[in-house]
Amino acid sequence: MRDDELGSLAQFAAGHPRLSGLIAGLTHGLCLALAFPPIGLWGFVFLAPLPLVLLGHLTRRRSFLAAFWCGIGMAPWWLLGHIWVVRVSAFGLVPLVITLSACTGLAVYLGAFVQRRAAWMLACWPIIWVGCDFFRGAILADGYAWYFLAHPLAETSVLNWPAAILGTYAVTLLVTLPATACVLWLIHMRAAATSLTAVSAVWVLLGFVVDPWPSASRTLKVAVVQTNVPQDVKLDWSMTQRFDDLQAMRRLIIAAAQDGPDVIVLPESMCPGWTLDAESLELERQAGLFFEYQPADSPPWKMEVTTLADELIALQGALGIPIVIGGPGYEGLELRPDDDGFWWYEADKNFNSVFVIEDGRAPTKRYDKIALTPFGEYMPYIGAWPWLEHRLLGLGARGMSFGLDPGQSTAPLTVSLGEEGGEVVRLATPVCFEATRPAVCRRLVGPTGHADAMFNLTNDGWFGSWKPGKEHHLLTARWRCIELGVSMVRAANTGISCAIDQRGQVLASGALDIRTGERVESNREGVLLVDLPLTDGRTIYARIGDIVGWACLGVCAGLVALSAAAARSSRRGDRTPSEPEAR
């Protein structure tokens, strides 16, 4: 681009900040849509920052208007990526899109703001972008670490390898360098442009020789049961439907056991009973609770409320294979009858838990989800006022309730393989949204060999038939393997179940329909059998965590503070009265 063309572009952007911002936001969103699933042309992540970098530089004197309209231009992308939220909360979709669009606009504004006093500060744009990404991904509403520029690069270890050393935010930082270098070159800051280009070249070249992941030392044979219980059924899971779904699970579990796996895993919250642990089941038995089962073609009959859990436990005992499954957990559970003869489950704390069923006995081992899903299991900030939370739920999320508590322990679940005294495998079991949180999975896996593998139990019925949402969820989870050097199995209700190796590569995806033998992925039930590689070592990132994210956030805050101070000083200088002339 010639200097006169760049000057014309700068004149247009300065004179039309609204239109320039809108075009930049739309272009950035289009690049992301092409880079992420289902299209998956990951090379577009390198083009995606270019319109934003250029916009911030050209409109730095009118940056607020440009950034505001850039956020509006990003709204279609955020809306497309979260259209599934309508099924959960039509009211919640609008503020979510506004918040995410505002985060993009904030990054553009801050990147432009620091350039007002010195154009060379454009070279700091990657740091500002990552600082804003880290704020969104780890701090705002406890973090929403989806749709980062790095994420589509999960497909290529040549480019994603820095995540095993410095985390995903480091890869996002590197992705923004080429676009920043291009703009620096256009404005004749050739030294800075050359430096960023050299860093990018070293990043790519090292990718062909660096292998920061531990090698697999053994394998674990895992059978994944992919259930297909729609979310509208889960929200109002009647006892008749629970019993029918248990029969479907029985068939799948028996089919999964045919090839002799070491362990069978089912998705999040798939325990069909109200309790599963030994203490809670005993309370139900002592109360003599029962429910009325209504078959489709026969009269109703009474069934003990523990029947659902008892059948599952008995099935495990008959098969002799440990079962990992999600279900409700309690602390201080009490059963209280009311005047109408109904019993109410009241507990000091309620958890979204993962259980291990072994030896045909009610489980005593469980993991309680430590990081609840914002706006899905609790209300950030708003939850401090229960009356307001209740009103908002009634307005935009009928059928949902936020009665869960976060767990405290990060200890892995242990599964004994074979006969007594055999090998013991330690499992980190991030539940659903937890697999998208880098810091959470790092705590669960441990910096020095805490867990041998990750089992991600998830209910992706929330996405309904919107498969791209499930693909994005899976894509984000893959980065936990890349960062930590630990393999993962995903057991997903409604799909997509899969196995991921320690480099983030998908080993097997979908499930086998036990009736037709067809390989299925989404909104179908089936069984997936995989040999999951286990590693003994840990990556550098597992030891040091997100230092790049925190550093970029700190530097970003410092640059903004210095720029603001310089602007105030300049304004004070402009207002200082001139010295009187000497006589």
mmCIF file with all atom_site columns, C-alpha atoms in Angstrom, residues 372-379 401-404:
data_model
loop_
_atom_site.group_PDB
_atom_site.id
_atom_site.type_symbol
_atom_site.label_atom_id
_atom_site.label_alt_id
_atom_site.label_comp_id
_atom_site.label_asym_id
_atom_site.label_entity_id
_atom_site.label_seq_id
_atom_site.pdbx_PDB_ins_code
_atom_site.Cartn_x
_atom_site.Cartn_y
_atom_site.Cartn_z
_atom_site.occupancy
_atom_site.B_iso_or_equiv
_atom_site.pdbx_formal_charge
_atom_site.auth_seq_id
_atom_site.auth_comp_id
_atom_site.auth_asym_id
_atom_site.auth_atom_id
_atom_site.pdbx_PDB_model_num
ATOM 1  C CA . LEU A 1 372 ? -19.750 -23.842 38.778 1.00 0.00 ? 372 LEU A CA 1
ATOM 2  C CA . THR A 1 373 ? -20.927 -22.651 35.366 1.00 0.00 ? 373 THR A CA 1
ATOM 3  C CA . PRO A 1 374 ? -21.694 -18.910 35.370 1.00 0.00 ? 374 PRO A CA 1
ATOM 4  C CA . PHE A 1 375 ? -25.363 -18.244 34.565 1.00 0.00 ? 375 PHE A CA 1
ATOM 5  C CA . GLY A 1 376 ? -25.941 -21.992 34.231 1.00 0.00 ? 376 GLY A CA 1
ATOM 6  C CA . GLU A 1 377 ? -25.405 -23.134 37.833 1.00 0.00 ? 377 GLU A CA 1
ATOM 7  C CA . TYR A 1 378 ? -25.046 -19.824 39.669 1.00 0.00 ? 378 TYR A CA 1
ATOM 8  C CA . MET A 1 379 ? -25.390 -16.091 39.034 1.00 0.00 ? 379 MET A CA 1
ATOM 9  C CA . SER A 1 401 ? -32.686 -23.179 39.674 1.00 0.00 ? 401 SER A CA 1
ATOM 10 C CA . PHE A 1 402 ? -29.329 -22.238 41.140 1.00 0.00 ? 402 PHE A CA 1
ATOM 11 C CA . GLY A 1 403 ? -29.137 -24.453 44.205 1.00 0.00 ? 403 GLY A CA 1
ATOM 12 C CA . LEU A 1 404 ? -25.643 -25.878 43.745 1.00 0.00 ? 404 LEU A CA 1
#
